[in-house]
Short mmCIF file of C-alpha atoms in Angstrom, two decimals:
data_model
loop_
_atom_site.label_atom_id
_atom_site.label_comp_id
_atom_site.label_asym_id
_atom_site.label_seq_id
_atom_site.Cartn_x
_atom_site.Cartn_y
_atom_site.Cartn_z
CA ASP G 117 -78.35 -6.03 -109.53
CA ALA G 118 -77.09 -7.37 -105.90
CA GLY G 119 -80.06 -10.48 -104.54
CA ILE G 120 -81.17 -8.62 -100.91
CA THR G 121 -84.72 -8.72 -100.58
CA GLN G 122 -86.79 -7.24 -97.94
CA SER G 123 -90.28 -7.27 -96.64
CA PRO G 124 -92.63 -6.49 -95.78
CA ARG G 125 -91.77 -3.53 -98.29
CA HIS G 126 -95.16 -1.46 -96.70
CA LYS G 127 -96.58 -1.88 -92.93
CA VAL G 128 -98.73 0.27 -91.59
CA THR G 129 -99.34 -0.52 -87.99
CA GLU G 130 -100.41 1.60 -84.74
CA THR G 131 -98.67 2.40 -81.79
CA GLY G 132 -97.87 -0.22 -79.70
CA THR G 133 -97.31 -2.75 -81.02
CA PRO G 134 -94.21 -4.70 -82.44
CA VAL G 135 -92.87 -4.93 -85.83
CA THR G 136 -90.50 -7.22 -87.35
CA LEU G 137 -88.94 -6.41 -90.45
CA ARG G 138 -86.73 -8.86 -92.41
CA CYS G 139 -83.40 -9.02 -94.59
CA HIS G 140 -82.48 -11.46 -96.85
CA GLN G 141 -79.57 -11.55 -99.26
CA THR G 142 -78.60 -13.93 -101.32
CA GLU G 143 -74.82 -13.29 -101.70
CA ASN G 144 -73.62 -14.75 -98.95
CA HIS G 145 -71.84 -11.33 -98.10
CA ARG G 146 -70.55 -10.55 -94.29
CA TYR G 147 -71.63 -8.21 -93.07
CA MET G 148 -75.54 -6.69 -93.13
CA TYR G 149 -76.75 -3.02 -91.92
CA TRP G 150 -79.57 -2.29 -91.54
CA TYR G 151 -80.75 2.26 -92.27
CA ARG G 152 -83.07 4.28 -91.19
CA GLN G 153 -83.57 7.57 -93.98
CA ASP G 154 -85.89 10.06 -93.12
CA PRO G 155 -86.43 13.61 -94.37
CA GLY G 156 -83.55 16.35 -92.58
CA HIS G 157 -81.57 13.45 -91.34
CA GLY G 158 -80.26 10.97 -93.88
CA LEU G 159 -79.50 6.89 -93.93
CA ARG G 160 -78.68 6.84 -89.80
CA LEU G 161 -77.59 3.65 -89.24
CA ILE G 162 -79.17 1.30 -85.92
CA HIS G 163 -77.97 -1.46 -86.33
CA TYR G 164 -75.11 -3.84 -87.92
CA SER G 165 -74.00 -7.94 -87.96
CA TYR G 166 -70.35 -8.98 -88.89
CA GLY G 167 -71.68 -12.58 -88.92
CA VAL G 168 -74.02 -14.80 -87.68
CA LYS G 169 -75.19 -14.00 -83.76
CA ASP G 170 -72.42 -11.32 -84.10
CA THR G 171 -74.16 -7.96 -83.96
CA ASP G 172 -73.96 -4.03 -82.60
CA LYS G 173 -75.94 -0.98 -82.22
CA GLY G 174 -75.46 2.23 -84.83
CA GLU G 175 -76.34 5.69 -84.43
CA VAL G 176 -79.81 5.58 -83.60
CA SER G 177 -80.19 2.23 -81.95
CA ASP G 178 -82.76 2.84 -79.41
CA GLY G 179 -85.93 1.01 -79.46
CA TYR G 180 -84.55 -1.20 -82.43
CA SER G 181 -83.39 -4.55 -81.85
CA VAL G 182 -81.70 -6.93 -83.93
CA SER G 183 -81.51 -10.77 -85.24
CA ARG G 184 -79.01 -12.46 -87.30
CA SER G 185 -79.58 -17.00 -86.52
CA LYS G 186 -78.50 -17.21 -90.06
CA THR G 187 -76.09 -15.49 -93.03
CA GLU G 188 -78.83 -15.02 -95.81
CA ASP G 189 -81.05 -13.26 -92.79
CA PHE G 190 -80.81 -10.11 -90.79
CA LEU G 191 -84.89 -9.04 -89.27
CA LEU G 192 -85.15 -5.71 -87.80
CA THR G 193 -87.45 -4.92 -84.62
CA LEU G 194 -89.34 -2.87 -82.76
CA GLU G 195 -90.92 -4.04 -79.57
CA SER G 196 -93.25 -1.45 -79.24
CA ALA G 197 -93.36 0.89 -82.43
CA THR G 198 -93.56 4.79 -81.99
CA SER G 199 -94.64 7.71 -84.57
CA SER G 200 -90.97 8.21 -84.24
CA GLN G 201 -90.15 5.11 -86.29
CA THR G 202 -91.88 6.45 -88.72
CA SER G 203 -89.31 6.00 -91.54
CA VAL G 204 -88.23 4.43 -94.99
CA TYR G 205 -86.08 1.34 -93.77
CA PHE G 206 -83.29 0.04 -96.06
CA CYS G 207 -81.70 -3.01 -95.13
CA ALA G 208 -77.46 -2.74 -96.73
CA ILE G 209 -74.83 -4.94 -97.34
CA SER G 210 -70.86 -6.19 -97.83
CA GLY G 211 -68.37 -8.36 -98.54
CA LEU G 212 -65.47 -6.01 -96.65
CA ALA G 213 -66.34 -3.67 -93.80
CA GLY G 214 -63.23 -1.43 -94.09
CA GLY G 215 -61.87 -0.05 -97.00
CA THR G 216 -63.63 0.59 -100.52
CA GLY G 217 -66.39 -2.75 -99.23
CA GLU G 218 -68.88 -0.79 -101.44
CA LEU G 219 -72.73 -1.15 -99.79
CA PHE G 220 -75.61 -2.88 -101.92
CA PHE G 221 -78.94 -1.35 -100.73
CA GLY G 222 -82.58 -2.91 -100.53
CA GLU G 223 -85.52 -1.46 -101.95
CA GLY G 224 -86.30 -0.68 -98.83
CA SER G 225 -89.60 -1.67 -96.61
CA ARG G 226 -91.45 2.03 -95.44
CA LEU G 227 -93.23 1.65 -92.03
CA THR G 228 -96.04 4.13 -90.96
CA VAL G 229 -96.66 4.23 -86.51
CA LEU G 230 -100.18 6.11 -86.35
CA GLN B 90 -71.97 19.92 -86.57
CA LYS B 91 -72.58 16.85 -88.28
CA GLU B 92 -69.84 14.62 -89.54
CA VAL B 93 -70.51 15.12 -93.23
CA GLU B 94 -72.87 18.66 -94.44
CA GLN B 95 -74.50 18.13 -97.35
CA ASP B 96 -76.35 20.88 -98.81
CA PRO B 97 -80.06 19.05 -99.58
CA GLY B 98 -80.86 20.81 -102.92
CA PRO B 99 -83.30 20.78 -104.38
CA LEU B 100 -81.27 21.73 -107.29
CA SER B 101 -82.87 21.90 -111.02
CA VAL B 102 -80.55 22.34 -114.23
CA PRO B 103 -81.81 22.02 -118.27
CA GLU B 104 -80.46 19.51 -120.00
CA GLY B 105 -76.88 19.44 -121.31
CA ALA B 106 -75.79 21.62 -118.00
CA ILE B 107 -72.60 21.20 -116.17
CA VAL B 108 -73.68 19.69 -112.63
CA SER B 109 -71.82 20.83 -109.27
CA LEU B 110 -72.79 18.65 -106.26
CA ASN B 111 -71.04 19.62 -102.79
CA CYS B 112 -69.85 18.43 -99.16
CA THR B 113 -67.81 18.76 -96.74
CA TYR B 114 -66.48 16.60 -93.83
CA SER B 115 -65.20 17.30 -90.33
CA ASN B 116 -63.93 13.91 -89.68
CA SER B 117 -60.24 13.28 -89.85
CA ALA B 118 -60.11 9.55 -89.69
CA PHE B 119 -62.05 9.27 -93.33
CA GLN B 120 -59.33 8.36 -95.40
CA TYR B 121 -62.63 7.07 -98.63
CA PHE B 122 -65.11 9.05 -99.68
CA MET B 123 -68.35 8.05 -101.72
CA TRP B 124 -71.11 8.86 -104.25
CA TYR B 125 -74.73 6.79 -103.29
CA ARG B 126 -77.58 7.47 -105.93
CA GLN B 127 -80.63 7.34 -105.20
CA TYR B 128 -83.84 6.97 -107.48
CA SER B 129 -87.00 7.61 -106.15
CA ARG B 130 -88.68 5.33 -103.86
CA LYS B 131 -85.22 3.17 -104.45
CA GLY B 132 -82.49 2.53 -102.75
CA PRO B 133 -78.65 3.64 -102.89
CA GLU B 134 -75.94 2.48 -105.27
CA LEU B 135 -72.99 3.56 -105.68
CA LEU B 136 -71.33 5.45 -108.17
CA MET B 137 -67.93 6.57 -107.26
CA TYR B 138 -65.58 6.66 -104.56
CA THR B 139 -62.34 7.66 -103.98
CA TYR B 140 -59.29 7.27 -101.64
CA SER B 141 -58.03 9.89 -100.06
CA SER B 142 -57.50 13.45 -102.17
CA GLY B 143 -57.56 13.53 -106.11
CA ASN B 144 -59.74 13.31 -108.59
CA LYS B 145 -61.35 9.73 -110.49
CA GLU B 146 -63.11 9.91 -113.77
CA ASP B 147 -65.98 8.08 -114.82
CA GLY B 148 -68.04 8.76 -118.13
CA ARG B 149 -69.73 12.05 -117.43
CA PHE B 150 -69.30 11.72 -113.78
CA THR B 151 -65.97 13.18 -112.10
CA ALA B 152 -65.17 13.34 -107.74
CA GLN B 153 -63.37 14.90 -106.21
CA VAL B 154 -61.80 15.45 -103.06
CA ASP B 155 -59.39 18.23 -101.06
CA LYS B 156 -58.87 16.38 -97.76
CA SER B 157 -56.51 19.95 -96.71
CA SER B 158 -60.41 21.78 -96.84
CA LYS B 159 -61.99 18.22 -96.00
CA TYR B 160 -64.64 19.17 -99.08
CA ILE B 161 -65.74 16.88 -101.35
CA SER B 162 -67.52 17.21 -105.46
CA LEU B 163 -68.76 15.69 -108.03
CA PHE B 164 -69.31 17.13 -110.64
CA ILE B 165 -71.76 15.71 -114.11
CA ARG B 166 -70.96 17.03 -116.76
CA ASP B 167 -74.51 16.56 -120.28
CA SER B 168 -76.19 16.27 -117.89
CA GLN B 169 -78.85 14.05 -118.21
CA PRO B 170 -83.01 13.80 -117.56
CA SER B 171 -81.79 10.19 -116.45
CA ASP B 172 -79.69 11.58 -113.88
CA SER B 173 -82.15 13.05 -111.98
CA ALA B 174 -82.00 12.39 -108.32
CA THR B 175 -80.86 12.40 -105.05
CA TYR B 176 -76.70 12.02 -105.10
CA LEU B 177 -75.11 11.05 -101.26
CA CYS B 178 -71.89 11.60 -100.31
CA ALA B 179 -70.68 9.37 -97.82
CA GLY B 180 -66.91 9.84 -95.71
CA LYS B 181 -65.13 6.39 -94.15
CA GLY B 182 -62.34 5.86 -91.78
CA ARG B 183 -61.06 3.28 -89.34
CA GLN B 184 -61.89 5.19 -85.55
CA GLY B 185 -61.92 3.57 -82.51
CA GLY B 186 -61.60 -0.07 -83.90
CA SER B 187 -64.05 -0.22 -86.48
CA GLU B 188 -65.40 1.03 -89.27
CA LYS B 189 -67.12 4.00 -89.49
CA LEU B 190 -69.07 5.66 -92.80
CA VAL B 191 -70.76 8.59 -91.92
CA PHE B 192 -73.73 9.81 -94.65
CA GLY B 193 -74.50 13.22 -95.94
CA LYS B 194 -77.57 14.01 -95.72
CA GLY B 195 -78.76 14.26 -99.63
CA THR B 196 -79.20 16.23 -102.41
CA LYS B 197 -82.56 15.93 -104.87
CA LEU B 198 -81.33 17.07 -108.64
CA THR B 199 -83.64 17.65 -111.41
CA VAL B 200 -82.21 17.63 -115.36
CA ASN B 201 -84.74 19.37 -116.67
CA PRO B 202 -85.56 18.24 -120.85
#
Protein backbone atom coordinates (compact mmCIF):
# COMPACT_ATOMS: atom_id res chain seq x y z
CA ASP A 1 0.00 0.00 0.00
CA ALA A 2 1.12 3.52 -0.84
CA GLY A 3 2.21 5.37 2.29
CA ILE A 4 -0.62 7.86 2.65
CA THR A 5 -2.12 8.79 5.98
CA GLN A 6 -5.14 11.02 6.40
CA SER A 7 -6.14 12.59 9.68
CA PRO A 8 -8.57 12.78 11.24
CA ARG A 9 -10.42 9.81 9.77
CA HIS A 10 -13.73 10.96 11.24
CA LYS A 11 -14.82 14.38 12.40
CA VAL A 12 -18.11 15.93 13.45
CA THR A 13 -18.20 19.68 13.68
CA GLU A 14 -20.64 22.55 13.75
CA THR A 15 -21.47 25.06 11.04
CA GLY A 16 -19.11 28.02 11.07
CA THR A 17 -16.16 26.30 12.71
CA PRO A 18 -12.79 25.94 10.96
CA VAL A 19 -11.63 22.46 10.03
CA THR A 20 -8.25 21.24 8.82
CA LEU A 21 -7.66 17.86 7.26
CA ARG A 22 -4.15 16.55 6.93
CA CYS A 23 -2.61 14.30 4.33
CA HIS A 24 0.83 12.84 4.96
CA GLN A 25 2.78 10.76 2.42
CA THR A 26 5.98 8.78 2.72
CA GLU A 27 6.42 8.16 -1.04
CA ASN A 28 8.10 11.48 -1.90
CA HIS A 29 5.62 11.98 -4.75
CA ARG A 30 5.48 15.42 -6.32
CA TYR A 31 1.74 15.67 -6.93
CA MET A 32 -0.90 15.68 -4.21
CA TYR A 33 -4.64 16.09 -4.54
CA TRP A 34 -7.72 16.60 -2.41
CA TYR A 35 -11.00 15.14 -3.64
CA ARG A 36 -14.45 14.99 -2.15
CA GLN A 37 -16.82 12.11 -2.82
CA ASP A 38 -20.56 12.51 -2.56
CA PRO A 39 -23.48 10.29 -3.62
CA GLY A 40 -24.69 11.35 -7.04
CA HIS A 41 -21.53 13.32 -7.78
CA GLY A 42 -18.68 10.88 -7.55
CA LEU A 43 -15.13 12.10 -7.00
CA ARG A 44 -14.55 15.80 -7.56
CA LEU A 45 -11.22 17.61 -7.39
CA ILE A 46 -10.99 20.38 -4.80
CA HIS A 47 -7.35 21.49 -5.00
CA TYR A 48 -4.07 19.99 -6.05
CA SER A 49 -0.37 20.63 -5.56
CA TYR A 50 2.49 20.16 -7.99
CA GLY A 51 5.25 20.96 -5.52
CA VAL A 52 6.06 22.63 -2.24
CA LYS A 53 4.13 25.90 -2.06
CA ASP A 54 2.70 25.27 -5.57
CA THR A 55 -1.05 24.70 -5.54
CA ASP A 56 -3.98 25.24 -7.86
CA LYS A 57 -7.76 25.03 -7.80
CA GLY A 58 -9.89 22.15 -8.92
CA GLU A 59 -13.52 22.13 -9.99
CA VAL A 60 -15.06 22.59 -6.51
CA SER A 61 -12.58 24.85 -4.70
CA ASP A 62 -14.97 27.45 -3.25
CA GLY A 63 -14.89 27.42 0.55
CA TYR A 64 -11.61 25.48 0.69
CA SER A 65 -7.96 26.45 0.94
CA VAL A 66 -4.83 24.34 0.91
CA SER A 67 -1.22 24.57 1.92
CA ARG A 68 1.86 22.53 1.23
CA SER A 69 4.94 23.60 3.18
CA LYS A 70 6.69 20.25 2.92
CA THR A 71 6.74 17.57 0.23
CA GLU A 72 5.09 15.07 2.54
CA ASP A 73 2.21 17.16 3.90
CA PHE A 74 -0.83 18.63 2.16
CA LEU A 75 -3.42 20.39 4.32
CA LEU A 76 -7.03 21.11 3.38
CA THR A 77 -8.76 23.85 5.37
CA LEU A 78 -12.42 24.72 5.56
CA GLU A 79 -12.31 28.25 6.97
CA SER A 80 -15.96 28.20 8.05
CA ALA A 81 -17.58 24.82 7.58
CA THR A 82 -21.07 24.56 6.08
CA SER A 83 -23.47 21.63 5.92
CA SER A 84 -22.84 21.35 2.16
CA GLN A 85 -19.26 20.40 3.00
CA THR A 86 -20.38 17.23 4.73
CA SER A 87 -18.60 14.62 2.64
CA VAL A 88 -15.87 12.03 2.48
CA TYR A 89 -12.55 13.64 1.61
CA PHE A 90 -9.80 11.71 -0.11
CA CYS A 91 -6.20 12.67 -0.48
CA ALA A 92 -4.34 11.24 -3.47
CA ILE A 93 -0.73 11.29 -4.59
CA SER A 94 1.00 10.71 -7.90
CA GLY A 95 4.52 10.65 -9.21
CA LEU A 96 3.40 11.82 -12.64
CA ALA A 97 0.71 14.27 -13.65
CA GLY A 98 0.41 13.18 -17.22
CA GLY A 99 -0.01 9.98 -19.12
CA THR A 100 -0.40 6.87 -17.04
CA GLY A 101 0.43 8.60 -13.78
CA GLU A 102 -1.47 6.51 -11.27
CA LEU A 103 -3.30 8.12 -8.39
CA PHE A 104 -2.83 6.47 -5.02
CA PHE A 105 -5.62 7.31 -2.60
CA GLY A 106 -5.71 7.51 1.15
CA GLU A 107 -8.38 5.86 3.28
CA GLY A 108 -10.56 8.97 3.41
CA SER A 109 -11.69 11.44 6.05
CA ARG A 110 -15.40 11.45 6.81
CA LEU A 111 -16.56 14.93 7.78
CA THR A 112 -20.01 15.75 9.13
CA VAL A 113 -21.00 19.40 9.53
CA LEU A 114 -24.06 19.88 11.73
CA GLN B 1 -23.57 16.96 -19.68
CA LYS B 2 -20.85 15.59 -17.43
CA GLU B 3 -17.65 14.72 -19.22
CA VAL B 4 -17.81 11.12 -17.99
CA GLU B 5 -21.18 9.44 -17.55
CA GLN B 6 -21.57 6.20 -15.65
CA ASP B 7 -24.68 4.30 -14.63
CA PRO B 8 -24.55 4.12 -10.81
CA GLY B 9 -26.42 0.82 -10.67
CA PRO B 10 -26.53 -0.92 -8.29
CA LEU B 11 -25.72 -4.10 -10.17
CA SER B 12 -26.25 -7.49 -8.53
CA VAL B 13 -25.06 -10.72 -10.18
CA PRO B 14 -24.55 -14.36 -9.13
CA GLU B 15 -21.07 -15.71 -8.62
CA GLY B 16 -19.50 -16.83 -11.90
CA ALA B 17 -21.42 -14.37 -14.05
CA ILE B 18 -19.80 -12.14 -16.65
CA VAL B 19 -20.11 -8.52 -15.62
CA SER B 20 -20.13 -5.60 -18.03
CA LEU B 21 -19.58 -2.10 -16.68
CA ASN B 22 -19.84 0.85 -19.03
CA CYS B 23 -19.17 4.56 -19.31
CA THR B 24 -19.43 7.21 -21.97
CA TYR B 25 -17.34 10.34 -22.23
CA SER B 26 -17.62 13.58 -24.16
CA ASN B 27 -14.15 15.16 -23.98
CA SER B 28 -12.17 14.41 -27.14
CA ALA B 29 -8.94 15.39 -25.38
CA PHE B 30 -9.06 12.25 -23.24
CA GLN B 31 -6.32 9.83 -24.26
CA TYR B 32 -6.04 7.65 -21.15
CA PHE B 33 -8.87 5.71 -19.61
CA MET B 34 -8.81 4.11 -16.21
CA TRP B 35 -10.89 1.86 -14.03
CA TYR B 36 -10.58 2.24 -10.28
CA ARG B 37 -12.06 -0.19 -7.77
CA GLN B 38 -13.29 1.06 -4.41
CA TYR B 39 -14.21 -1.24 -1.56
CA SER B 40 -16.64 0.00 1.04
CA ARG B 41 -15.13 2.69 3.30
CA LYS B 42 -11.80 2.53 1.47
CA GLY B 43 -10.02 4.75 -1.03
CA PRO B 44 -10.15 3.91 -4.76
CA GLU B 45 -7.32 1.84 -6.22
CA LEU B 46 -6.29 1.60 -9.85
CA LEU B 47 -7.50 -1.59 -11.47
CA MET B 48 -6.59 -1.04 -15.13
CA TYR B 49 -5.78 1.65 -17.63
CA THR B 50 -5.79 1.81 -21.42
CA TYR B 51 -4.32 4.30 -23.81
CA SER B 52 -6.47 5.46 -26.72
CA SER B 53 -8.65 2.79 -28.34
CA GLY B 54 -8.35 -0.93 -27.93
CA ASN B 55 -8.49 -3.73 -25.39
CA LYS B 56 -6.37 -4.59 -22.42
CA GLU B 57 -6.65 -7.84 -20.50
CA ASP B 58 -5.45 -8.65 -17.00
CA GLY B 59 -6.56 -11.99 -15.66
CA ARG B 60 -10.34 -11.98 -15.34
CA PHE B 61 -10.58 -8.30 -16.23
CA THR B 62 -10.75 -6.75 -19.71
CA ALA B 63 -10.86 -3.01 -20.35
CA GLN B 64 -12.10 -1.78 -23.69
CA VAL B 65 -12.15 1.69 -25.22
CA ASP B 66 -13.92 2.71 -28.41
CA LYS B 67 -12.90 6.29 -29.15
CA SER B 68 -15.17 6.52 -32.21
CA SER B 69 -18.23 6.10 -30.01
CA LYS B 70 -16.59 7.50 -26.85
CA TYR B 71 -17.42 4.33 -24.94
CA ILE B 72 -15.44 2.74 -22.10
CA SER B 73 -16.12 -0.79 -20.84
CA LEU B 74 -14.86 -3.13 -18.16
CA PHE B 75 -15.64 -6.83 -18.35
CA ILE B 76 -15.21 -9.18 -15.41
CA ARG B 77 -15.23 -12.89 -16.18
CA ASP B 78 -16.07 -15.56 -13.61
CA SER B 79 -17.06 -12.88 -11.10
CA GLN B 80 -16.30 -13.58 -7.44
CA PRO B 81 -17.83 -12.23 -4.21
CA SER B 82 -14.50 -10.47 -3.64
CA ASP B 83 -15.24 -8.39 -6.76
CA SER B 84 -18.10 -6.70 -4.89
CA ALA B 85 -17.12 -3.04 -4.88
CA THR B 86 -17.82 0.26 -6.57
CA TYR B 87 -16.09 0.63 -9.93
CA LEU B 88 -15.13 4.10 -11.12
CA CYS B 89 -14.23 4.87 -14.72
CA ALA B 90 -12.09 7.89 -15.54
CA GLY B 91 -10.84 9.77 -18.58
CA LYS B 92 -7.63 11.77 -18.70
CA GLY B 93 -6.07 14.11 -21.20
CA ARG B 94 -4.18 17.32 -21.70
CA GLN B 95 -6.38 20.37 -21.98
CA GLY B 96 -5.58 24.05 -21.70
CA GLY B 97 -1.95 23.35 -20.80
CA SER B 98 -2.69 21.05 -17.90
CA GLU B 99 -3.73 17.48 -17.29
CA LYS B 100 -7.41 16.87 -16.73
CA LEU B 101 -8.74 13.77 -15.00
CA VAL B 102 -12.48 13.25 -14.69
CA PHE B 103 -14.16 10.40 -12.83
CA GLY B 104 -17.55 8.85 -13.44
CA LYS B 105 -19.91 8.58 -10.49
CA GLY B 106 -19.17 4.88 -9.99
CA THR B 107 -21.19 1.68 -10.36
CA LYS B 108 -21.81 -0.40 -7.26
CA LEU B 109 -21.43 -4.12 -7.98
CA THR B 110 -22.50 -6.97 -5.71
CA VAL B 111 -21.54 -10.54 -6.59
CA ASN B 112 -23.70 -13.00 -4.67
CA PRO B 113 -22.26 -16.38 -3.63
